CSV table of C-alpha atoms in Angstrom, one decimal:
chain,number,residue,atom,x,y,z
A,1,UNK,CA,44.8,6.9,18.8
A,2,UNK,CA,41.6,8.7,17.3
A,3,UNK,CA,38.1,7.5,17.5
A,4,UNK,CA,38.0,6.0,14.1
A,5,UNK,CA,40.9,4.4,14.3
A,6,UNK,CA,39.6,2.7,17.8
A,7,UNK,CA,36.7,2.0,15.9
A,8,UNK,CA,38.1,0.2,12.4
A,9,UNK,CA,40.5,-2.1,15.6
A,10,UNK,CA,37.6,-3.2,16.8
A,11,UNK,CA,35.7,-3.9,14.0
A,12,UNK,CA,38.6,-6.2,12.7
A,13,UNK,CA,39.0,-7.8,15.8
A,14,UNK,CA,35.4,-8.3,16.0
A,15,UNK,CA,35.7,-9.9,12.3
A,16,UNK,CA,38.3,-12.3,13.3
A,17,UNK,CA,36.4,-13.5,16.6
A,18,UNK,CA,34.2,-14.6,14.1
A,19,UNK,CA,35.8,-15.8,11.0
A,20,UNK,CA,38.0,-18.2,14.2
A,21,UNK,CA,34.1,-19.3,14.7
A,22,UNK,CA,33.3,-19.9,11.3
A,23,UNK,CA,36.4,-21.7,10.7
A,24,UNK,CA,35.4,-24.3,13.6
A,25,UNK,CA,32.0,-24.7,12.9
A,26,UNK,CA,32.8,-26.0,9.2
A,27,UNK,CA,31.3,-29.4,8.8
A,28,UNK,CA,31.4,-31.5,4.9
A,29,UNK,CA,27.9,-32.0,4.3
A,30,UNK,CA,28.2,-34.4,1.4
A,31,UNK,CA,28.7,-32.5,-1.4
A,32,UNK,CA,32.0,-33.3,-2.8
A,33,UNK,CA,32.7,-37.1,-2.8
A,34,UNK,CA,36.7,-37.7,-2.7
A,35,UNK,CA,38.2,-40.9,-1.4
A,36,UNK,CA,41.7,-41.6,-0.4
A,37,UNK,CA,43.8,-43.5,-1.9
A,38,UNK,CA,43.8,-46.0,1.1
A,39,UNK,CA,40.0,-46.2,0.5
A,40,UNK,CA,39.1,-44.1,3.6
A,41,UNK,CA,36.7,-40.9,2.7
A,42,UNK,CA,38.4,-37.9,2.1
A,43,UNK,CA,37.2,-34.6,4.1
A,44,UNK,CA,38.6,-31.3,3.1
A,45,UNK,CA,35.8,-29.2,4.8
A,46,UNK,CA,35.4,-30.2,8.9
A,47,UNK,CA,37.1,-28.5,11.1
A,48,UNK,CA,38.0,-31.9,12.6
A,49,UNK,CA,39.7,-33.5,9.9
A,50,UNK,CA,43.7,-33.3,9.2
A,51,UNK,CA,44.3,-32.6,6.1
A,52,UNK,CA,45.5,-29.3,4.2
A,53,UNK,CA,42.3,-26.7,3.9
A,54,UNK,CA,42.7,-27.3,8.1
A,55,UNK,CA,46.1,-27.3,8.4
A,56,UNK,CA,46.2,-24.1,6.2
A,57,UNK,CA,43.5,-22.7,8.8
A,58,UNK,CA,45.1,-23.6,11.9
A,59,UNK,CA,48.5,-21.4,10.3
A,60,UNK,CA,45.8,-18.8,10.6
A,61,UNK,CA,44.9,-19.5,14.0
A,62,UNK,CA,48.6,-19.7,15.4
A,63,UNK,CA,49.8,-16.6,13.7
A,64,UNK,CA,46.4,-14.6,15.4
A,65,UNK,CA,47.8,-16.4,18.6
A,66,UNK,CA,51.8,-14.9,18.1
A,67,UNK,CA,50.6,-11.4,16.5
A,68,UNK,CA,47.7,-10.9,19.2
A,69,UNK,CA,48.5,-13.0,22.5
A,70,UNK,CA,44.9,-14.8,21.6
A,71,UNK,CA,45.1,-17.5,24.8
A,72,UNK,CA,41.8,-18.9,22.9
A,73,UNK,CA,43.5,-19.2,20.0
A,74,UNK,CA,46.8,-21.4,21.7
A,75,UNK,CA,43.7,-23.3,23.3
A,76,UNK,CA,42.1,-24.1,20.2
A,77,UNK,CA,45.5,-25.2,18.9
A,78,UNK,CA,46.1,-27.7,21.5
A,79,UNK,CA,43.0,-29.1,21.9
A,80,UNK,CA,42.9,-29.8,18.0
A,81,UNK,CA,46.5,-31.5,17.8
A,82,UNK,CA,46.0,-33.5,21.4
A,83,UNK,CA,42.9,-35.0,19.8
A,84,UNK,CA,44.6,-35.8,16.1
A,85,UNK,CA,47.3,-37.3,17.9
A,86,UNK,CA,45.1,-39.6,19.6
A,87,UNK,CA,43.2,-40.5,16.8
A,88,UNK,CA,46.3,-41.5,15.0
A,89,UNK,CA,48.2,-39.2,12.1
A,90,UNK,CA,47.3,-40.0,8.5
A,91,UNK,CA,49.9,-41.2,5.7
A,92,UNK,CA,52.2,-38.5,4.6
A,93,UNK,CA,52.1,-36.3,2.1
A,94,UNK,CA,52.5,-32.7,0.8
A,95,UNK,CA,48.8,-31.8,1.7
A,96,UNK,CA,48.8,-34.1,4.9
A,97,UNK,CA,51.9,-31.6,5.8
A,98,UNK,CA,50.3,-28.6,6.0
A,99,UNK,CA,48.8,-28.8,9.7
A,100,UNK,CA,52.7,-29.5,10.9
A,101,UNK,CA,53.3,-25.8,10.5
A,102,UNK,CA,51.3,-24.6,13.4
A,103,UNK,CA,52.2,-27.4,15.2
A,104,UNK,CA,55.9,-26.2,14.7
A,105,UNK,CA,54.9,-22.7,15.9
A,106,UNK,CA,52.9,-24.1,18.6
A,107,UNK,CA,56.1,-26.3,19.9
A,108,UNK,CA,58.4,-23.2,19.3
A,109,UNK,CA,57.0,-21.0,21.7
A,110,UNK,CA,55.8,-23.5,24.2
A,111,UNK,CA,58.8,-26.4,24.1
A,112,UNK,CA,56.0,-28.6,25.2
A,113,UNK,CA,57.5,-32.5,25.2
A,114,UNK,CA,54.4,-33.9,23.3
A,115,UNK,CA,54.7,-32.1,19.9
A,116,UNK,CA,58.7,-32.8,19.2
A,117,UNK,CA,58.4,-36.1,18.9
A,118,UNK,CA,56.2,-35.9,16.0
A,119,UNK,CA,57.3,-33.2,14.4
A,120,UNK,CA,61.0,-34.7,14.2
A,121,UNK,CA,59.4,-38.0,12.6
A,122,UNK,CA,57.4,-36.6,10.4
A,123,UNK,CA,60.4,-33.9,9.2
A,124,UNK,CA,63.0,-36.8,8.8
A,125,UNK,CA,60.3,-39.1,6.5
A,126,UNK,CA,59.6,-36.2,4.5
A,127,UNK,CA,63.5,-35.9,3.9
A,128,UNK,CA,64.1,-39.4,3.7
A,129,UNK,CA,60.9,-41.2,1.7
A,130,UNK,CA,58.8,-38.2,0.2
A,131,UNK,CA,58.8,-38.5,-3.7
A,132,UNK,CA,60.8,-36.5,-5.7
A,133,UNK,CA,61.3,-35.3,-9.0
A,134,UNK,CA,63.8,-35.7,-11.0
A,135,UNK,CA,65.0,-31.8,-10.3
A,136,UNK,CA,65.0,-32.5,-6.8
A,137,UNK,CA,61.3,-31.0,-6.1
A,138,UNK,CA,59.3,-32.3,-4.2
A,139,UNK,CA,56.8,-34.5,-6.0
A,140,UNK,CA,52.7,-33.1,-5.5
A,141,UNK,CA,51.5,-36.5,-4.3
A,142,UNK,CA,48.0,-35.5,-2.8
A,143,UNK,CA,45.9,-38.0,-0.1
A,144,UNK,CA,43.5,-39.1,-3.3
A,145,UNK,CA,46.4,-39.1,-6.2
A,146,UNK,CA,49.9,-39.2,-7.0
A,147,UNK,CA,51.0,-36.6,-9.6
A,148,UNK,CA,53.8,-38.2,-10.7
A,149,UNK,CA,56.6,-36.1,-12.3
A,150,UNK,CA,54.6,-33.0,-11.3
A,151,UNK,CA,55.7,-29.6,-9.3
A,152,UNK,CA,52.8,-27.4,-8.3
A,153,UNK,CA,53.0,-24.0,-6.5
A,154,UNK,CA,50.9,-25.2,-3.6
A,155,UNK,CA,53.9,-27.5,-2.3
A,156,UNK,CA,55.7,-24.6,-1.0
A,157,UNK,CA,53.0,-23.6,1.1
A,158,UNK,CA,51.9,-27.0,2.3
A,159,UNK,CA,55.4,-28.7,3.0
A,160,UNK,CA,58.4,-26.0,2.6
A,161,UNK,CA,57.0,-23.6,4.8
A,162,UNK,CA,57.1,-26.4,7.5
A,163,UNK,CA,60.5,-27.3,7.0
A,164,UNK,CA,61.6,-24.1,7.1
A,165,UNK,CA,59.8,-23.5,10.3
A,166,UNK,CA,61.0,-26.3,11.7
A,167,UNK,CA,64.3,-26.3,10.5
A,168,UNK,CA,64.8,-23.0,12.6
A,169,UNK,CA,63.4,-23.9,15.4
A,170,UNK,CA,65.1,-27.1,15.9
A,171,UNK,CA,68.5,-25.6,15.0
A,172,UNK,CA,68.5,-28.2,12.1
A,173,UNK,CA,69.6,-26.5,9.2
A,174,UNK,CA,69.4,-29.0,6.9
A,175,UNK,CA,65.8,-28.6,6.7
A,176,UNK,CA,66.0,-25.0,6.4
A,177,UNK,CA,68.3,-25.4,3.3
A,178,UNK,CA,65.5,-28.5,1.9
A,179,UNK,CA,63.2,-25.5,2.2
A,180,UNK,CA,65.3,-22.7,0.6
A,181,UNK,CA,66.2,-25.5,-2.4
A,182,UNK,CA,62.3,-25.8,-2.9
A,183,UNK,CA,61.6,-22.6,-3.4
A,184,UNK,CA,64.2,-21.9,-5.5
A,185,UNK,CA,63.6,-25.4,-7.9
A,186,UNK,CA,60.0,-24.1,-7.9
A,187,UNK,CA,60.7,-20.8,-8.7
A,188,UNK,CA,62.8,-22.0,-12.1
A,189,UNK,CA,59.9,-24.1,-13.5
A,190,UNK,CA,56.8,-22.4,-12.4
A,191,UNK,CA,57.9,-18.3,-12.0
A,192,UNK,CA,56.9,-16.6,-15.9
A,193,UNK,CA,59.3,-14.3,-16.7
A,194,UNK,CA,58.1,-12.4,-19.1
A,195,UNK,CA,54.8,-11.6,-16.4
A,196,UNK,CA,56.6,-12.3,-12.8
A,197,UNK,CA,53.4,-14.2,-12.5
A,198,UNK,CA,53.1,-18.2,-11.4
A,199,UNK,CA,51.9,-21.0,-13.3
A,200,UNK,CA,49.8,-23.5,-11.4
A,201,UNK,CA,52.2,-26.2,-12.1
A,202,UNK,CA,55.1,-28.3,-14.2
A,203,UNK,CA,55.1,-31.7,-15.5
A,204,UNK,CA,58.7,-33.6,-16.3
A,205,UNK,CA,56.1,-35.5,-18.6
A,206,UNK,CA,56.2,-33.6,-21.7
A,207,UNK,CA,58.1,-30.7,-20.5
A,208,UNK,CA,55.1,-28.1,-19.9
A,209,UNK,CA,53.2,-25.7,-17.7
A,210,UNK,CA,50.1,-27.6,-18.0
A,211,UNK,CA,47.1,-24.8,-19.0
A,212,UNK,CA,49.4,-22.6,-18.1
A,213,UNK,CA,46.9,-21.3,-15.9
A,214,UNK,CA,48.3,-17.8,-13.9
A,215,UNK,CA,45.9,-19.2,-10.9
A,216,UNK,CA,44.9,-16.5,-8.5
A,217,UNK,CA,45.3,-18.9,-5.7
A,218,UNK,CA,48.5,-20.4,-6.4
A,219,UNK,CA,50.2,-16.7,-7.0
A,220,UNK,CA,49.0,-15.8,-3.6
A,221,UNK,CA,50.6,-19.0,-1.9
A,222,UNK,CA,53.9,-17.5,-3.2
A,223,UNK,CA,53.9,-14.3,-2.7
A,224,UNK,CA,52.3,-14.9,1.5
A,225,UNK,CA,54.4,-17.8,1.2
A,226,UNK,CA,58.1,-16.0,0.7
A,227,UNK,CA,56.8,-13.3,2.4
A,228,UNK,CA,56.4,-15.5,5.4
A,229,UNK,CA,59.8,-17.6,4.8
A,230,UNK,CA,61.5,-15.1,5.7
A,231,UNK,CA,60.0,-14.6,9.2
A,232,UNK,CA,59.9,-18.5,9.7
A,233,UNK,CA,63.5,-18.8,9.0
A,234,UNK,CA,67.2,-17.1,8.5
A,235,UNK,CA,67.9,-17.1,5.0
A,236,UNK,CA,71.2,-16.8,3.3
A,237,UNK,CA,71.7,-13.2,1.5
A,238,UNK,CA,71.9,-14.3,-1.8
A,239,UNK,CA,68.7,-16.2,-1.5
A,240,UNK,CA,66.6,-13.9,0.7
A,241,UNK,CA,67.7,-11.3,-2.1
A,242,UNK,CA,67.0,-13.3,-5.0
A,243,UNK,CA,63.3,-14.7,-3.1
A,244,UNK,CA,62.6,-10.8,-2.4
A,245,UNK,CA,62.8,-9.8,-5.9
A,246,UNK,CA,60.5,-12.8,-7.0
A,247,UNK,CA,57.9,-11.4,-4.8
A,248,UNK,CA,58.1,-7.8,-5.7
A,249,UNK,CA,57.9,-8.3,-9.5
A,250,UNK,CA,55.3,-10.5,-8.4
A,251,UNK,CA,53.2,-8.2,-6.7
A,252,UNK,CA,53.9,-5.4,-9.0
A,253,UNK,CA,52.3,-7.6,-11.6
A,254,UNK,CA,49.4,-8.7,-9.6
A,255,UNK,CA,48.8,-5.0,-9.2
A,256,UNK,CA,47.5,-4.5,-12.7
A,257,UNK,CA,44.9,-7.0,-12.5
A,258,UNK,CA,43.4,-6.1,-9.2
A,259,UNK,CA,39.5,-5.6,-10.0
A,260,UNK,CA,37.8,-2.2,-9.2
A,261,UNK,CA,35.8,-4.3,-6.4
A,262,UNK,CA,39.4,-5.4,-4.8
A,263,UNK,CA,39.5,-8.7,-5.3
A,264,UNK,CA,41.2,-10.6,-8.2
A,265,UNK,CA,39.6,-13.0,-10.6
A,266,UNK,CA,40.7,-17.0,-10.2
A,267,UNK,CA,42.1,-16.5,-13.2
A,268,UNK,CA,44.1,-13.6,-12.8
A,269,UNK,CA,44.5,-12.6,-16.3
A,270,UNK,CA,41.0,-13.6,-17.8
A,271,UNK,CA,38.1,-11.0,-17.4
A,272,UNK,CA,35.7,-14.0,-17.9
A,273,UNK,CA,36.7,-15.8,-14.3
A,274,UNK,CA,34.8,-14.7,-11.3
A,275,UNK,CA,36.6,-13.4,-8.6
A,276,UNK,CA,37.9,-15.0,-5.8
A,277,UNK,CA,38.5,-14.1,-2.0
A,278,UNK,CA,40.8,-16.6,-0.3
A,279,UNK,CA,43.4,-15.4,-3.3
A,280,UNK,CA,42.3,-11.7,-2.5
A,281,UNK,CA,43.0,-12.3,1.1
A,282,UNK,CA,46.5,-13.7,0.7
A,283,UNK,CA,47.4,-11.2,-2.0
A,284,UNK,CA,45.8,-8.0,0.1
A,285,UNK,CA,47.7,-9.7,3.3
A,286,UNK,CA,51.3,-10.0,0.8
A,287,UNK,CA,51.1,-6.5,0.0
A,288,UNK,CA,50.4,-4.8,3.2
A,289,UNK,CA,52.6,-6.8,5.2
A,290,UNK,CA,55.3,-6.0,2.1
A,291,UNK,CA,54.6,-2.3,2.4
A,292,UNK,CA,55.0,-2.5,6.4
A,293,UNK,CA,58.6,-4.3,5.8
A,294,UNK,CA,59.7,-1.3,3.7
A,295,UNK,CA,59.9,-3.6,0.4
A,296,UNK,CA,57.0,-2.1,-1.8
A,297,UNK,CA,55.8,2.0,-2.4
A,298,UNK,CA,52.3,3.3,-1.1
A,299,UNK,CA,49.9,2.2,-3.6
A,300,UNK,CA,51.0,-1.8,-2.0
A,301,UNK,CA,49.9,-0.4,1.2
A,302,UNK,CA,46.5,1.3,-0.6
A,303,UNK,CA,46.2,-2.5,-2.6
A,304,UNK,CA,45.5,-4.3,0.7
A,305,UNK,CA,43.2,-2.0,2.1
A,306,UNK,CA,41.2,-2.2,-1.2
A,307,UNK,CA,41.7,-6.1,-0.9
A,308,UNK,CA,40.8,-5.9,2.5
A,309,UNK,CA,37.6,-3.9,1.9
A,310,UNK,CA,36.5,-6.8,-0.9
A,311,UNK,CA,37.4,-9.4,1.9
A,312,UNK,CA,35.2,-7.7,4.7
A,313,UNK,CA,32.3,-7.9,2.4
A,314,UNK,CA,32.5,-11.4,1.7
A,315,UNK,CA,32.5,-12.4,5.5
A,316,UNK,CA,28.8,-13.2,6.2
A,317,UNK,CA,27.1,-13.1,9.7
A,318,UNK,CA,28.1,-16.5,11.0
A,319,UNK,CA,31.6,-15.4,10.2
A,320,UNK,CA,31.8,-17.6,7.3
A,321,UNK,CA,33.9,-16.0,4.3
A,322,UNK,CA,32.4,-16.6,0.7
A,323,UNK,CA,33.1,-16.2,-2.7
A,324,UNK,CA,36.1,-19.3,-2.2
A,325,UNK,CA,36.8,-21.1,-4.9
A,326,UNK,CA,37.1,-25.2,-3.5
A,327,UNK,CA,40.1,-27.4,-4.1
A,328,UNK,CA,41.7,-27.3,-7.4
A,329,UNK,CA,43.3,-29.7,-9.1
A,330,UNK,CA,45.8,-29.1,-12.1
A,331,UNK,CA,43.9,-28.0,-15.0
A,332,UNK,CA,44.6,-29.4,-18.3
A,333,UNK,CA,42.3,-26.2,-19.6
A,334,UNK,CA,41.5,-22.8,-18.8
A,335,UNK,CA,37.7,-23.5,-18.2
A,336,UNK,CA,38.4,-25.8,-15.9
A,337,UNK,CA,39.7,-23.2,-13.4
A,338,UNK,CA,36.2,-20.9,-13.9
A,339,UNK,CA,34.2,-24.2,-13.4
A,340,UNK,CA,35.7,-24.6,-9.8
A,341,UNK,CA,32.8,-24.5,-7.7
A,342,UNK,CA,32.3,-22.3,-4.6
A,343,UNK,CA,32.2,-23.4,-1.4
A,344,UNK,CA,33.6,-22.2,2.2
A,345,UNK,CA,36.9,-23.8,3.5
A,346,UNK,CA,39.0,-24.2,6.0
A,347,UNK,CA,41.9,-22.3,3.9
A,348,UNK,CA,39.6,-19.4,2.9
A,349,UNK,CA,38.8,-18.9,6.6
A,350,UNK,CA,42.5,-18.7,7.0
A,351,UNK,CA,43.8,-16.2,4.2
A,352,UNK,CA,41.0,-13.9,5.4
A,353,UNK,CA,42.1,-14.2,9.0
A,354,UNK,CA,45.7,-13.4,8.0
A,355,UNK,CA,45.0,-10.7,6.1
A,356,UNK,CA,42.5,-9.1,9.0
A,357,UNK,CA,45.3,-9.7,11.5
A,358,UNK,CA,48.5,-7.8,8.8
A,359,UNK,CA,45.6,-4.8,8.8
A,360,UNK,CA,45.8,-4.9,12.6
A,361,UNK,CA,49.4,-4.3,12.4
A,362,UNK,CA,49.1,-1.0,10.4
A,363,UNK,CA,46.4,0.4,12.8
A,364,UNK,CA,48.9,-0.6,16.0
């Protein structure tokens, strides 16, 4: 291995350690007042809170452990879940399901008996009780809002990946089937045939895609999510073939909108919207992973590396990923997305982590 390669690997490993530290140090400083439906305070920033940004963050830590053997990452996971279970889990919804994905991966590797009853109970309640739209797709209900009759692209990453992962590990094919169905039905309502890009959401109340926002982070949930789905569970050949076509077409389209900096804008096709690093991280991750899997041409690797450089430039000296848009509700006009404030988040840390760990695969 050449000196330049060793140097790049060392740089990436150093940045990875900084990102994990930055994730663990995130604290809610009271900038956002988002009470839950039950009256409790919502905390979408602090690492110790059980919510979707933290769930995505934990998934990044789990991938770091699984792909590099980093035992500190495993220790972080075990300590986090042990503490949370002692405190008691929050009410179930789409977003509070997100932390279950990393717990599923932890259990699959360790078979620690502490985790399986929790995973079984959560998966069973999702299948039996979680609200659904008329299509059978899970309604995107969250801790602070009931989104009646709505499908969001976020649901696939926050909920369906858990069902796929746990269904595969626990030999429960009905859970994998449910995950596959969710990807298929969301593709039907959210993927735009003309561009292969995805809209943020769909409402059965009026049958429309809200602002028809081609939102970058939503698209990145899909590009990363589909490629991770094929790793997490065994898919039947037809479903696998269909979803791989969906993601290949989407990534090909996304290449047309990559900025000179290597980033993507928060509205993919709107040059007046700001560049956004969480989406850039996950799209870069998908391009690099897709190229490694033989799904795309050389320009996927080149674009992925360009995205990687954009991500690296936005990691500060404390390991905090900057230029990340805060949690984004459903927008009814495009200006809504351009007005979302920038703020460090768990998912910003995690998506950057996924990109950097995938880059290590290419070096190794």
